[in-house]
PDB file of C-alpha atoms in Angstrom:
ATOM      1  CA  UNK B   1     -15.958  32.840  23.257  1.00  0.00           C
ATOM      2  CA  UNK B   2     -15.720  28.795  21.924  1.00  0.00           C
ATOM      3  CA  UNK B   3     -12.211  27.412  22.946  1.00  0.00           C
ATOM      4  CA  UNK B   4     -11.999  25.663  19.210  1.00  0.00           C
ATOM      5  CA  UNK B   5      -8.822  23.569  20.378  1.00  0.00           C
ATOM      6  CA  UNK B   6     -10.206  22.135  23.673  1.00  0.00           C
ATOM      7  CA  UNK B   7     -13.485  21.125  21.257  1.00  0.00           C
ATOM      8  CA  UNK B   8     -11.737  18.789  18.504  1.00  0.00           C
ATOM      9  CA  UNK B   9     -13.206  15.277  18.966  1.00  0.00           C
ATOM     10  CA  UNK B  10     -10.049  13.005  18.036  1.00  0.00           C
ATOM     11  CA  UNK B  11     -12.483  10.220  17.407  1.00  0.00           C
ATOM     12  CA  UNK B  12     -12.822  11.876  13.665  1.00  0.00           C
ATOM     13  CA  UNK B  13      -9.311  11.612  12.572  1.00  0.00           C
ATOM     14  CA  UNK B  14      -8.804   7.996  11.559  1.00  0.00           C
ATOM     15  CA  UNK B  15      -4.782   6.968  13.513  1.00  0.00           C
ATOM     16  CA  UNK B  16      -5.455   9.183  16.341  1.00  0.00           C
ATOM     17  CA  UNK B  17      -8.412   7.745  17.309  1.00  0.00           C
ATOM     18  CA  UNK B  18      -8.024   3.993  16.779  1.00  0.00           C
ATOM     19  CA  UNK B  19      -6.382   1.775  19.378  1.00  0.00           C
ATOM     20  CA  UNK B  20      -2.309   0.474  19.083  1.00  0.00           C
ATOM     21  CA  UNK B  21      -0.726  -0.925  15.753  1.00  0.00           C
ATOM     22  CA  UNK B  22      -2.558  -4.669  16.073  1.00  0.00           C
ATOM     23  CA  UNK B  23       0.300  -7.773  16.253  1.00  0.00           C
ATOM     24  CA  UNK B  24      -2.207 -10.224  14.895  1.00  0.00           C
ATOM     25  CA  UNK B  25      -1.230  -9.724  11.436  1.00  0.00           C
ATOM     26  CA  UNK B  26      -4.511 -10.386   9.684  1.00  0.00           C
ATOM     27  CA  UNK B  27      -6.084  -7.542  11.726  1.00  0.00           C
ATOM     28  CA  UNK B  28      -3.105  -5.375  11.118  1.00  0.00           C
ATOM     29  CA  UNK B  29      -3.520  -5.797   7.246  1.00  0.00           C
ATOM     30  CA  UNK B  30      -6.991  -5.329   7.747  1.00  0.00           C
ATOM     31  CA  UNK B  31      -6.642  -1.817   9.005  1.00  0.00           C
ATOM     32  CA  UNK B  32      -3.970  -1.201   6.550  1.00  0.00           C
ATOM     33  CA  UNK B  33      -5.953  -1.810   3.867  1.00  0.00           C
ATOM     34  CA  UNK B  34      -8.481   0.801   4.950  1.00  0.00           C
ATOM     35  CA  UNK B  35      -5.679   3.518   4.472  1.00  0.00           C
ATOM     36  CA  UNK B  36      -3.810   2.418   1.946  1.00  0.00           C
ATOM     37  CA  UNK B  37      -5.303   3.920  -1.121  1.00  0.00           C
ATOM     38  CA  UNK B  38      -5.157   7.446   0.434  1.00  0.00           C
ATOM     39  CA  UNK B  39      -1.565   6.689   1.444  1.00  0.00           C
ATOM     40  CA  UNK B  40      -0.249   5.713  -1.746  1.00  0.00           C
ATOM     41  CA  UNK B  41      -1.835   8.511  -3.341  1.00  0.00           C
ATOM     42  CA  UNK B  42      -0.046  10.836  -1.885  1.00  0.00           C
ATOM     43  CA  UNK B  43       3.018   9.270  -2.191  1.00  0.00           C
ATOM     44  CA  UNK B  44       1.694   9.155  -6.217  1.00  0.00           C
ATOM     45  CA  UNK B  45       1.517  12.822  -5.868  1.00  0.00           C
ATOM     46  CA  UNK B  46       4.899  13.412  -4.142  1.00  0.00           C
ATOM     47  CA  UNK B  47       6.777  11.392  -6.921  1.00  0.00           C
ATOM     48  CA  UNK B  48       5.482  12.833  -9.773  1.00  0.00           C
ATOM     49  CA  UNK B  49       5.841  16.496  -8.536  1.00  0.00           C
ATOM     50  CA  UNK B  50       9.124  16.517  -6.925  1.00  0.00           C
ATOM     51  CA  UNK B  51      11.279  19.016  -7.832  1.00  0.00           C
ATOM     52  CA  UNK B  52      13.346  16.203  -9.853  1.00  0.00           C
ATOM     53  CA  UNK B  53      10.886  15.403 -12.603  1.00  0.00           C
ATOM     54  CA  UNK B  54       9.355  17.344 -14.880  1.00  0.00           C
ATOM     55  CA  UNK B  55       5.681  16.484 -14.866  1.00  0.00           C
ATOM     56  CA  UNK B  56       3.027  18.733 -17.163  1.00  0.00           C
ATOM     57  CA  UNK B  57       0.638  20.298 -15.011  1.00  0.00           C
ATOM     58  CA  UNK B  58      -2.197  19.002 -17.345  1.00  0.00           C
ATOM     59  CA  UNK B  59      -0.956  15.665 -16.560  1.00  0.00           C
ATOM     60  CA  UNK B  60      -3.638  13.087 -14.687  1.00  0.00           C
ATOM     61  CA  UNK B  61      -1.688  11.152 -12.035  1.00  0.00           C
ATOM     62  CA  UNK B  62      -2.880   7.306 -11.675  1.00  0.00           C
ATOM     63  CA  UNK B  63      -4.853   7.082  -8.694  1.00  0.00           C
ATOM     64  CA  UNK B  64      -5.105   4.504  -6.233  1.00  0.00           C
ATOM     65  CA  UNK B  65      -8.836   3.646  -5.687  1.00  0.00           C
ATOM     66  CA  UNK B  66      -9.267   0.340  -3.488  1.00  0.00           C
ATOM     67  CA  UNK B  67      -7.022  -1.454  -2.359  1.00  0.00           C
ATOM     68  CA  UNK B  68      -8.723  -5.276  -0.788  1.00  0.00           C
ATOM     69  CA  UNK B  69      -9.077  -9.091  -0.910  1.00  0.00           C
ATOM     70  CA  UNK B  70      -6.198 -10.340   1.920  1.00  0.00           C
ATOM     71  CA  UNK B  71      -5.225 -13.686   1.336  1.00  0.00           C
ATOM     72  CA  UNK B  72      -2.953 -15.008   3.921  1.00  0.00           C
ATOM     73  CA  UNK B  73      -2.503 -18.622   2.342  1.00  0.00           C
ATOM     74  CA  UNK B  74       1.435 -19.121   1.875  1.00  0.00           C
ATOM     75  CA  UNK B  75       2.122 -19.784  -2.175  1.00  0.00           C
ATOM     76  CA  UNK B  76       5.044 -22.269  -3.346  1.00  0.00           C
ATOM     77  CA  UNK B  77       8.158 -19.564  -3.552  1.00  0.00           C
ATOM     78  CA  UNK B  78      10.436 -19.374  -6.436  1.00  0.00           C
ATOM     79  CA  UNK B  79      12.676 -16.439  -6.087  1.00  0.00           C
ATOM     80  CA  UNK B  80      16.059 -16.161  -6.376  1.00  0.00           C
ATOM     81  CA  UNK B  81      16.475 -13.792  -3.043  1.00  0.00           C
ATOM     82  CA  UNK B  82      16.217 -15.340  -0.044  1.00  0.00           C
ATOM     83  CA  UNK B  83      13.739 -13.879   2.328  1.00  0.00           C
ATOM     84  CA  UNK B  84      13.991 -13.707   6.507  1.00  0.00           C
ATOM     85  CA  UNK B  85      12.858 -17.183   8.007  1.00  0.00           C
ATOM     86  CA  UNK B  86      10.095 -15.253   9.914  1.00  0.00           C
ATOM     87  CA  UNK B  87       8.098 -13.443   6.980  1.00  0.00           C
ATOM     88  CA  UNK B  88       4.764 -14.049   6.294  1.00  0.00           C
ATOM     89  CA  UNK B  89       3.347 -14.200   2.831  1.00  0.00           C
ATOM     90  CA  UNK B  90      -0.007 -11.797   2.651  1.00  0.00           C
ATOM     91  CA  UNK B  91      -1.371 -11.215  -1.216  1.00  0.00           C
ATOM     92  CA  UNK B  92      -3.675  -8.152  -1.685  1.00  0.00           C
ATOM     93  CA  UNK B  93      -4.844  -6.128  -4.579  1.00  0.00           C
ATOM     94  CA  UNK B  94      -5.189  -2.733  -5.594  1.00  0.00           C
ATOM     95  CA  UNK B  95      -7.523  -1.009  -8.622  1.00  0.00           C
ATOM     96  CA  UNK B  96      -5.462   1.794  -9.766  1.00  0.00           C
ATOM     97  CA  UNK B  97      -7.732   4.391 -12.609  1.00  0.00           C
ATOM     98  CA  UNK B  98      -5.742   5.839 -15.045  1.00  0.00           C
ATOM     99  CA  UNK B  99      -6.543   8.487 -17.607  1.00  0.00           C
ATOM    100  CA  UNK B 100      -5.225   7.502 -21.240  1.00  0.00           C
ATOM    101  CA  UNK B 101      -5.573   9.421 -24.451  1.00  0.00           C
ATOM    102  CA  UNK B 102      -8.655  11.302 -22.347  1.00  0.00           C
ATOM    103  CA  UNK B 103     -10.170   7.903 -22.059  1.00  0.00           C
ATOM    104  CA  UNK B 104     -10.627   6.374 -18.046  1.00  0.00           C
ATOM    105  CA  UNK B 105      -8.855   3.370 -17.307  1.00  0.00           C
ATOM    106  CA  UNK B 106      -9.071   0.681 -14.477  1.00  0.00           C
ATOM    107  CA  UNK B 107      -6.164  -1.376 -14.014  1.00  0.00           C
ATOM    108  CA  UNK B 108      -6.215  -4.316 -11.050  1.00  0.00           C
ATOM    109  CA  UNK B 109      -2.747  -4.639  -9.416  1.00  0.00           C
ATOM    110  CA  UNK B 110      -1.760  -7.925  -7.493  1.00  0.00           C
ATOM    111  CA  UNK B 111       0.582  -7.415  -4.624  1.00  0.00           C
ATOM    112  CA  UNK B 112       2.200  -9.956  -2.893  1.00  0.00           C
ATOM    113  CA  UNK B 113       3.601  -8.937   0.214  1.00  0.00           C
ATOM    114  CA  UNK B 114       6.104 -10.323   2.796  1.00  0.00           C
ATOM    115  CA  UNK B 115       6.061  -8.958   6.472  1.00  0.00           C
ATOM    116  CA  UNK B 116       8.673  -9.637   9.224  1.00  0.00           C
ATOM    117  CA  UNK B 117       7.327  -9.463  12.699  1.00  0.00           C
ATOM    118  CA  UNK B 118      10.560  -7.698  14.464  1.00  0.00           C
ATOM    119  CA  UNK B 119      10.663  -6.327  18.056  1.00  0.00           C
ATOM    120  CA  UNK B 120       9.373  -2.623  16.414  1.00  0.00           C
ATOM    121  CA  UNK B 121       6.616  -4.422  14.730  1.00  0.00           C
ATOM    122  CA  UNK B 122       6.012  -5.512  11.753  1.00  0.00           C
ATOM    123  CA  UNK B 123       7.850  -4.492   8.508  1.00  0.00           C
ATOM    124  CA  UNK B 124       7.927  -4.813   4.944  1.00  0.00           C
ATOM    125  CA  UNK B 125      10.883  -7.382   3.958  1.00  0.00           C
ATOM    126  CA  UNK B 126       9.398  -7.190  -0.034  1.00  0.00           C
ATOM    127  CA  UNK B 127       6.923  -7.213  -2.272  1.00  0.00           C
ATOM    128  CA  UNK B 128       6.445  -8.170  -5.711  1.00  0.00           C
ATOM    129  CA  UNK B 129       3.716  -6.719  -8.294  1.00  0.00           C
ATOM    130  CA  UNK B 130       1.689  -7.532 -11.465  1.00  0.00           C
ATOM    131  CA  UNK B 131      -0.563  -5.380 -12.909  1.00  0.00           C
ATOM    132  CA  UNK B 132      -3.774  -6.905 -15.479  1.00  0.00           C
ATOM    133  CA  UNK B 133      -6.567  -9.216 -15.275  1.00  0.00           C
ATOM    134  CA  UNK B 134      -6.945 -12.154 -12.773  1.00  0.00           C
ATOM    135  CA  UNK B 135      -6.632 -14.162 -16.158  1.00  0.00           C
ATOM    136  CA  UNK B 136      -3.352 -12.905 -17.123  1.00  0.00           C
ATOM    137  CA  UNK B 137      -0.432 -15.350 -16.706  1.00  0.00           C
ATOM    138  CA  UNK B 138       2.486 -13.055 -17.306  1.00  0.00           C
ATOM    139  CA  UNK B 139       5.199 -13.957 -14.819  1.00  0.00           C
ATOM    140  CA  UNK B 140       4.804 -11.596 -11.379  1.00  0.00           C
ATOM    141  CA  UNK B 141       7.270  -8.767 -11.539  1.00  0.00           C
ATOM    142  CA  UNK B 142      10.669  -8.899  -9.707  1.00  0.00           C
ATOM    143  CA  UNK B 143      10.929  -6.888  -6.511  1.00  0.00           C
ATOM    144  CA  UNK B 144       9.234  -3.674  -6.172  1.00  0.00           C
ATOM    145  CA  UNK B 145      10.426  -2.286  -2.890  1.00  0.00           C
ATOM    146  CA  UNK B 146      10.720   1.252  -4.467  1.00  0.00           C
ATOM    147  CA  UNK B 147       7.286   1.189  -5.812  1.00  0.00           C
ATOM    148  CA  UNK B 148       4.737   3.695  -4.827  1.00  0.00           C
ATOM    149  CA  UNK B 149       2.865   0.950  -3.035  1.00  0.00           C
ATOM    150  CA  UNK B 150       5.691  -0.297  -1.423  1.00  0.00           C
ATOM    151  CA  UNK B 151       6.314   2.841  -0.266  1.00  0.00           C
ATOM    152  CA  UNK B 152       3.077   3.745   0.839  1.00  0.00           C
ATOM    153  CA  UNK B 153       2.632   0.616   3.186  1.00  0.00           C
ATOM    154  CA  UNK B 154       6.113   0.877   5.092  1.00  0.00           C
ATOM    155  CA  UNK B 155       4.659   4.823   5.783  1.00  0.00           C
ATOM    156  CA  UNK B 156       1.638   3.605   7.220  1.00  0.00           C
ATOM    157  CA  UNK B 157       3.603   0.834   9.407  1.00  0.00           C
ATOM    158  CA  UNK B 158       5.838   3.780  10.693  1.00  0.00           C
ATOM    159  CA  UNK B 159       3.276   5.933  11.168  1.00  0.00           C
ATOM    160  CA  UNK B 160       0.874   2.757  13.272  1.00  0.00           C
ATOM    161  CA  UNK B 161       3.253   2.289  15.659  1.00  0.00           C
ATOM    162  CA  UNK B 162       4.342   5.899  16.243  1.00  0.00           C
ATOM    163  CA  UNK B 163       4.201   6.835  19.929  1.00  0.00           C
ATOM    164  CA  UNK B 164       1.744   9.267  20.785  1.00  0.00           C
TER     165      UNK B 164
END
């Protein structure tokens, strides 16, 4: 009789098998980006079926489907909240597909995010959204810390440097 517990290989389940949360913050965003489209769908998923809201079951939830293209290059600022002295500026974006009027839709999201390095790690201090085309020059959206995506990336920071 096969001991099924002793035979798991950790090396096929993604966290437990990589090495510590990375402080080099390009290789930490790296890694995030890897995990965060499965991230933020679930916390998609959560949201829209808590018992709160009142989602249709028929309803197709937006779905996170890449999520790519780090730029660490710091951008002029022009916000009315002041940020910590020690965040850096990373901009990433998603493609989120969306189902409208039974039709499939692909929607680009730009994020631009600000991490503080902080004796836990590194943490989400904001981020601010857009959704559209690289063209578009509608103003960036204000802060978005309770977005999904927002959400999404301070779970996968917890859950990085969680002690085994």
């Amino acid at each position: 009789m096969t001991n099924y517990s002793n035979s798991i290989n950790a090396s096929g389940y993604g966290l437990l098998a990589r090495s510590p949360c990375p402080a080099d913050l390009e290789t930490l965003v790296d890694r995030l980006l890897q995990d965060l489209p499965s991230y933020a769908n679930r916390v998609i998923v959560r949201s829209h079926f808590s018992p709160n809201t009142n989602t249709p079951s028929v309803y197709a939830l937006p779905q996170i489907i890449l999520a790519g293209r780090p730029e660490f290059e710091p951008l002029p600022l022009n916000f009315e909240d002041a940020l910590p002295e020690n965040a850096s500026q990373v901009f990433i974006t998603t493609l989120e597909r969306q189902y409208r009027r039974g039709k499939r839709v692909e929607i680009q999201q730009y994020h631009w995010l600000f991490l503080t390095k902080t004796e836990n790690g590194w943490e989400l201090a904001k981020i601010v959204s857009r959704f559209g085309t690289a063209a578009d020059i509608r103003p960036l959206l204000g802060q978005d810390s309770e977005s999904e995506i927002a959400e999404a990336i301070r779970l996968w920071l917890r859950d990085c440097y969680a002690k085994p």
